[in-house]
Coordinates of C-alpha atoms and ligand atoms in Angstrom, one line a residue:
M261 CA 8.7 -7.4 14.2
N262 CA 12.3 -6.2 14.1
I263 CA 12.1 -2.4 14.5
D264 CA 15.0 -0.2 15.4
I265 CA 13.5 2.5 17.6
K266 CA 15.8 5.6 17.5
A267 CA 15.1 9.3 17.3
A268 CA 18.0 9.9 14.9
P269 CA 17.2 10.9 11.3
V270 CA 17.9 8.4 8.5
A271 CA 20.9 8.6 6.2
A272 CA 22.8 5.9 4.3
D273 CA 26.1 4.9 6.0
A274 CA 28.8 7.5 5.6
D275 CA 27.3 8.8 2.4
L276 CA 27.2 12.5 2.7
D277 CA 25.2 12.9 -0.6
T278 CA 22.3 10.8 0.7
P279 CA 19.5 13.0 1.8
V280 CA 18.5 12.8 5.5
I281 CA 14.9 11.8 6.3
A282 CA 13.9 13.4 9.6
C283 CA 10.2 13.8 8.9
V284 CA 7.9 11.7 6.7
G285 CA 4.5 12.7 5.2
V286 CA 1.9 10.1 4.2
I287 CA -1.0 10.9 1.9
G288 CA -4.1 8.6 2.2
A289 CA -5.1 7.3 5.6
G290 CA -6.6 4.0 4.3
Q291 CA -5.2 0.6 5.2
M292 CA -1.8 1.2 3.6
G293 CA -1.4 4.8 4.8
N294 CA -2.2 3.9 8.4
G295 CA 0.3 1.0 8.2
I296 CA 3.1 3.2 6.8
S297 CA 2.5 5.9 9.4
H298 CA 2.5 3.2 12.1
V299 CA 5.9 1.8 11.2
C300 CA 7.5 5.2 10.6
A301 CA 6.3 6.6 13.9
L302 CA 7.5 3.5 15.8
A303 CA 10.9 3.9 14.2
G304 CA 11.1 7.3 15.8
L305 CA 10.2 9.5 12.8
P306 CA 7.7 12.4 13.1
V307 CA 4.8 11.7 10.6
V308 CA 2.3 14.0 9.0
L309 CA -0.7 11.9 7.8
L310 CA -3.2 13.5 5.4
D311 CA -6.5 12.4 3.9
V312 CA -9.3 14.2 2.1
K313 CA -11.7 12.8 4.7
Q314 CA -11.4 13.7 8.4
E315 CA -13.3 10.5 9.2
A316 CA -10.5 8.4 7.5
L317 CA -7.9 10.2 9.6
D318 CA -9.9 9.5 12.8
K319 CA -10.3 5.9 11.8
A320 CA -6.6 5.5 11.0
I321 CA -5.5 6.8 14.4
A322 CA -7.9 4.5 16.1
I323 CA -6.7 1.5 14.1
M324 CA -3.0 2.3 14.7
G325 CA -3.7 2.5 18.5
R326 CA -5.4 -1.0 18.3
N327 CA -2.6 -2.5 16.2
M328 CA 0.0 -1.1 18.6
D329 CA -1.9 -2.5 21.5
R330 CA -1.6 -5.9 19.9
Q331 CA 2.2 -5.4 19.6
V332 CA 2.3 -4.4 23.3
H333 CA 0.5 -7.6 24.3
R334 CA 2.9 -9.6 22.3
N335 CA 5.9 -7.8 24.0
L336 CA 7.1 -6.5 20.6
I337 CA 6.9 -2.9 21.9
T338 CA 6.3 -1.3 25.2
A339 CA 3.3 0.8 26.2
E340 CA 5.7 3.8 26.3
D341 CA 6.8 3.0 22.7
K342 CA 3.2 3.1 21.7
S343 CA 2.3 6.4 23.3
A344 CA 5.6 8.0 22.0
A345 CA 4.8 6.7 18.5
L346 CA 1.2 8.0 18.5
A347 CA 2.4 11.4 19.8
R348 CA 4.7 11.6 16.7
I349 CA 1.8 11.5 14.3
T350 CA 0.1 14.7 13.1
A351 CA -3.2 14.1 11.2
S352 CA -4.3 16.8 8.8
T353 CA -6.5 17.6 5.9
D354 CA -4.3 20.6 5.0
Y355 CA -1.3 20.1 2.6
A356 CA 0.6 23.0 4.3
A357 CA 1.4 20.5 7.1
F358 CA 3.9 18.8 4.7
G359 CA 6.2 21.9 4.8
D360 CA 8.9 20.3 7.0
C361 CA 8.8 16.8 5.4
D362 CA 11.9 15.3 3.7
L363 CA 9.9 12.5 2.1
V364 CA 6.2 12.3 1.3
I365 CA 4.8 8.8 0.6
E366 CA 1.6 8.8 -1.4
A367 CA -0.8 6.0 -0.6
A368 CA -4.1 7.3 -2.0
T369 CA -6.6 5.3 -4.1
E370 CA -5.1 3.2 -6.9
K371 CA -6.1 5.5 -9.8
E372 CA -3.6 7.4 -11.9
E373 CA -5.7 10.5 -12.1
V374 CA -6.2 10.6 -8.3
K375 CA -2.5 10.3 -7.8
K376 CA -1.6 12.9 -10.3
A377 CA -4.2 15.3 -8.8
V378 CA -2.7 14.6 -5.3
F379 CA 0.8 15.5 -6.6
R380 CA -0.4 18.8 -8.2
T381 CA -1.9 19.8 -4.9
L382 CA 1.1 18.6 -2.9
L383 CA 4.0 20.2 -4.8
P384 CA 3.5 23.9 -3.9
H385 CA 3.6 22.9 -0.2
I386 CA 6.9 21.0 0.0
K387 CA 10.6 22.0 0.2
P388 CA 12.6 21.8 -3.1
S389 CA 14.7 19.1 -1.5
C390 CA 11.7 17.0 -0.4
M391 CA 11.5 13.5 -2.1
V392 CA 8.2 12.0 -3.2
A393 CA 7.4 8.3 -3.2
S394 CA 4.3 6.5 -4.4
N395 CA 3.1 3.3 -2.8
T396 CA 1.3 2.4 -6.0
S397 CA 0.8 -1.3 -6.6
S398 CA 1.1 -1.1 -10.4
I399 CA 1.2 2.3 -12.0
S400 CA 4.3 3.5 -13.9
I401 CA 6.7 5.3 -11.5
T402 CA 8.3 7.1 -14.6
R403 CA 4.9 8.4 -15.7
L404 CA 3.9 9.5 -12.1
G405 CA 7.3 11.1 -11.6
A406 CA 7.0 13.0 -15.0
A407 CA 3.8 14.5 -13.7
T408 CA 5.8 16.3 -10.9
D409 CA 8.4 19.0 -10.9
R410 CA 11.0 16.6 -9.5
P411 CA 11.2 13.3 -11.4
G412 CA 14.8 12.8 -10.0
K413 CA 13.4 12.8 -6.5
F414 CA 10.5 10.6 -7.3
I415 CA 10.5 6.8 -6.5
G416 CA 8.2 3.8 -5.9
M417 CA 8.1 2.5 -2.4
H418 CA 5.7 -0.4 -2.4
F419 CA 4.8 -1.6 1.1
M420 CA 2.9 -4.8 1.6
N421 CA -0.3 -5.2 3.6
P422 CA -0.5 -5.3 6.6
V423 CA 2.6 -3.0 6.8
P424 CA 3.5 -3.6 10.4
V425 CA 3.7 -7.4 9.8
M426 CA 4.9 -7.8 6.3
K427 CA 8.7 -7.7 5.8
L428 CA 9.0 -6.6 2.2
V429 CA 9.2 -3.3 0.5
E430 CA 9.6 -3.2 -3.2
I431 CA 11.7 -0.2 -4.4
I432 CA 11.1 0.9 -7.9
R433 CA 13.2 3.5 -9.7
G434 CA 11.6 5.5 -12.5
I435 CA 13.9 6.3 -15.5
A436 CA 14.8 9.7 -14.0
T437 CA 15.1 8.7 -10.3
D438 CA 18.5 9.8 -8.9
E439 CA 20.9 7.7 -6.9
P440 CA 20.6 9.8 -3.6
T441 CA 16.8 9.3 -3.6
F442 CA 17.2 5.6 -4.2
E443 CA 19.8 5.3 -1.4
A444 CA 17.7 7.3 1.0
T445 CA 14.5 5.3 0.5
M446 CA 16.5 2.0 0.7
A447 CA 18.0 3.3 4.0
L448 CA 14.5 4.3 5.3
A449 CA 13.0 0.8 4.4
H450 CA 15.9 -0.9 6.3
R451 CA 15.5 1.4 9.3
L452 CA 11.8 0.3 9.4
G453 CA 13.0 -3.3 9.8
K454 CA 12.0 -4.2 6.2
T455 CA 13.8 -6.2 3.6
T456 CA 13.9 -4.6 0.1
A457 CA 13.5 -6.0 -3.4
V458 CA 14.4 -3.8 -6.2
A459 CA 12.0 -4.0 -9.1
E460 CA 12.2 -2.5 -12.6
D461 CA 9.4 0.0 -13.6
F462 CA 7.2 -2.5 -15.5
P463 CA 3.4 -2.7 -14.8
A464 CA 2.7 -4.1 -11.3
F465 CA 6.4 -4.6 -10.6
I466 CA 7.3 -8.1 -9.2
V467 CA 4.8 -9.1 -6.4
N468 CA 1.6 -8.0 -8.1
R469 CA 2.7 -9.0 -11.6
I470 CA 2.6 -12.6 -10.2
L471 CA 0.0 -12.4 -7.4
V472 CA -2.9 -10.4 -8.9
P473 CA -3.2 -12.5 -12.1
M474 CA -3.5 -15.5 -9.8
I475 CA -6.3 -13.8 -7.9
N476 CA -8.0 -12.9 -11.2
E477 CA -7.7 -16.5 -12.3
A478 CA -9.4 -17.6 -9.0
V479 CA -12.3 -15.2 -9.7
Y480 CA -12.5 -16.8 -13.3
A481 CA -12.7 -20.2 -11.6
L482 CA -15.6 -19.0 -9.5
Y483 CA -17.2 -17.2 -12.5
E484 CA -17.0 -20.4 -14.6
G485 CA -18.3 -22.6 -11.8
V486 CA -15.1 -24.6 -11.4
G487 CA -15.6 -24.3 -7.6
S488 CA -17.4 -22.3 -4.9
V489 CA -15.8 -19.6 -2.8
P490 CA -14.9 -22.0 0.1
A491 CA -13.8 -24.7 -2.3
I492 CA -11.4 -22.4 -4.2
D493 CA -9.9 -20.9 -1.0
S494 CA -9.4 -24.2 0.8
A495 CA -8.0 -25.8 -2.4
M496 CA -5.3 -23.2 -2.5
R497 CA -4.7 -23.1 1.2
L498 CA -4.3 -26.8 1.6
G499 CA -3.3 -27.8 -1.9
A500 CA -0.7 -25.0 -2.6
N501 CA 0.1 -24.3 1.1
H502 CA -0.9 -20.6 0.8
P503 CA -1.6 -19.0 4.1
M504 CA -4.8 -17.4 2.7
G505 CA -7.0 -18.5 -0.2
P506 CA -7.0 -16.2 -3.2
L507 CA -10.5 -14.9 -2.7
E508 CA -10.0 -14.2 1.0
L509 CA -6.8 -12.4 -0.1
A510 CA -8.6 -10.4 -2.7
D511 CA -11.1 -9.2 0.0
F512 CA -8.1 -8.3 2.2
I513 CA -6.3 -6.3 -0.5
G514 CA -9.6 -4.6 -1.7
L515 CA -11.4 -5.7 -4.9
D516 CA -11.1 -2.2 -6.4
T517 CA -7.3 -2.3 -5.9
C518 CA -7.2 -5.8 -7.5
L519 CA -9.2 -4.6 -10.5
S520 CA -7.1 -1.4 -11.0
I521 CA -3.9 -3.6 -11.0
M522 CA -5.4 -5.9 -13.6
Q523 CA -6.4 -2.9 -15.8
V524 CA -2.9 -1.6 -15.5
L525 CA -1.4 -5.0 -16.5
Y526 CA -4.0 -5.4 -19.4
E527 CA -3.4 -2.0 -20.8
G528 CA 0.4 -1.8 -20.0
L529 CA 1.4 -5.1 -21.4
S530 CA -1.3 -5.3 -24.2
D531 CA -1.8 -9.0 -23.5
S532 CA -5.3 -10.6 -23.3
K533 CA -4.1 -13.0 -20.6
Y534 CA -4.5 -10.0 -18.1
R535 CA -8.2 -9.4 -19.0
P536 CA -9.9 -8.6 -15.7
C537 CA -12.7 -11.2 -14.9
P538 CA -16.2 -9.7 -15.5
L539 CA -17.2 -11.0 -12.1
L540 CA -14.5 -8.9 -10.4
V541 CA -15.7 -5.9 -12.4
K542 CA -19.3 -6.6 -11.2
Y543 CA -18.4 -6.8 -7.5
V544 CA -16.5 -3.5 -7.8
E545 CA -19.5 -1.9 -9.6
A546 CA -21.7 -3.1 -6.8
G547 CA -19.4 -1.4 -4.2
W548 CA -18.5 -4.9 -2.8
L549 CA -14.9 -4.1 -2.3
G550 CA -14.0 -6.7 0.3
R551 CA -13.2 -6.3 4.0
K552 CA -13.1 -2.5 3.9
T553 CA -16.8 -2.4 2.9
N554 CA -17.7 -5.5 4.9
R555 CA -18.7 -7.4 1.8
G556 CA -16.7 -9.0 -1.1
F557 CA -16.4 -12.7 -1.8
Y558 CA -17.3 -13.1 1.9
D559 CA -19.9 -11.2 4.1
Y560 CA -17.9 -9.9 7.1
T561 CA -21.0 -8.9 9.1
Q562 CA -21.3 -12.7 9.8
T563 CA -19.1 -14.6 12.2
P564 CA -17.4 -16.5 10.7
P565 CA -17.5 -14.6 7.4
R566 CA -20.1 -16.2 5.1
P567 CA -19.2 -16.8 1.4
T568 CA -21.3 -14.6 -0.9
R569 CA -21.4 -17.2 -3.7
Ligands
NAD777 P1 -7.8 2.5 0.8 O1 -9.0 2.5 -0.1 O2 -7.9 1.7 2.0 O3 -7.4 3.9 1.2 C1 -7.2 5.0 0.2 C2 -7.3 6.3 1.0 O4 -7.0 7.4 0.1 C3 -8.7 6.6 1.5 O5 -8.7 6.9 2.9 C4 -9.1 7.8 0.7 O6 -10.0 8.7 1.5 C5 -7.8 8.4 0.4 N1 -7.8 9.3 -0.7 C6 -8.5 9.2 -1.9 N2 -8.3 10.3 -2.7 C7 -7.5 11.1 -2.0 C8 -6.9 12.4 -2.3 N3 -7.1 13.0 -3.4 N4 -6.1 12.9 -1.3 C9 -5.8 12.3 -0.2 N5 -6.4 11.1 0.2 C10 -7.2 10.5 -0.7 O7 -6.6 2.0 -0.2 P2 -5.3 1.2 0.3 O8 -5.5 -0.3 0.2 O9 -4.7 1.9 1.5 O10 -4.4 1.5 -1.0 C11 -3.7 2.8 -1.1 C12 -2.6 2.6 -2.1 O11 -1.7 1.6 -1.7 C13 -3.0 2.2 -3.5 O12 -2.1 2.8 -4.5 C14 -2.8 0.7 -3.5 O13 -2.6 0.2 -4.8 C15 -1.5 0.6 -2.7 N6 -1.3 -0.7 -2.0 C16 -2.4 -1.4 -1.5 C17 -2.2 -2.7 -0.9 C18 -3.3 -3.5 -0.4 O14 -3.1 -4.7 -0.1 N7 -4.5 -2.9 -0.2 C19 -0.9 -3.1 -0.8 C20 0.2 -2.4 -1.3 C21 0.0 -1.2 -1.9

């Protein structure tokens, strides 16, 4: 990982109009929120991490510690970098903790009404100059921004999972997003050691517009009996040279997130080719969400994980 560890705040080169980001807030302490907090803290930024559940916060701090230990063992960071980074993170269930933040990145559950409710609660607690980003995988940035009091300072910052490892951040401007907000979030992504791809505000942007329909098609192949779970995954690993099979990847992303993205594509583009597979719907209804619930297309209580179909 190529992270620039500095304590200085972030600003684009010699551009006095670009807002400075000296403190970052993160909402949602799930797999993405903990990854975003991890990379921001390692890059020298104070981080305020919030979740509705204290247990999610405790789990996120423990996961960040374990993931940083792995980086220490690989000589990517030192033990001092790890303890300094963890010391920069404040975990809270109280939105008042965001008072000093210059940017708050929302990484709560992929549901539009959840995100809009989060913004309604957040806005009274942040400075007028504070920018707001959403890590949404698919929902319209323009629509989310319009639900806030600051559409000009609202932007999409789509990190990839796992955040400390994956190099890309998609940056998505809503129709109202102003240039300083765009420049500041680009500068932040680069400071975190990431490469940016700028996507237009269309459903699911670039990566998930292409990736998630492929996953949905793999679930259809399973549903129609074209192949078993291991056959589909090894066919795509060995036949298309993908590092993970599509069903393994779906479990890794979270089946609820995959389904939400398909629903956004289906509704947003009004095209039947994005119809979510009924088997994906059934797994989500069963609460089989993949790795995060220990069961999806594989059962993760078994070693090695056992296919569930
Ligand atoms: P997750 O289920 O692991 O975590 C979501 C967290 O949000 C949970 O801890 C939950 O308690 C919290 N939460 C729910 N409602 C909340 C609220 N009202 N206020 C504060 N916290 C709340 O989900 P995730 O995989 O981390 O996904 C989070 C976001 O990141 C989604 O928008 C998702 O689409 C996006 N995303 C996910 C991936 C991925 O591979 N999983 C990749 C890129 C982006």
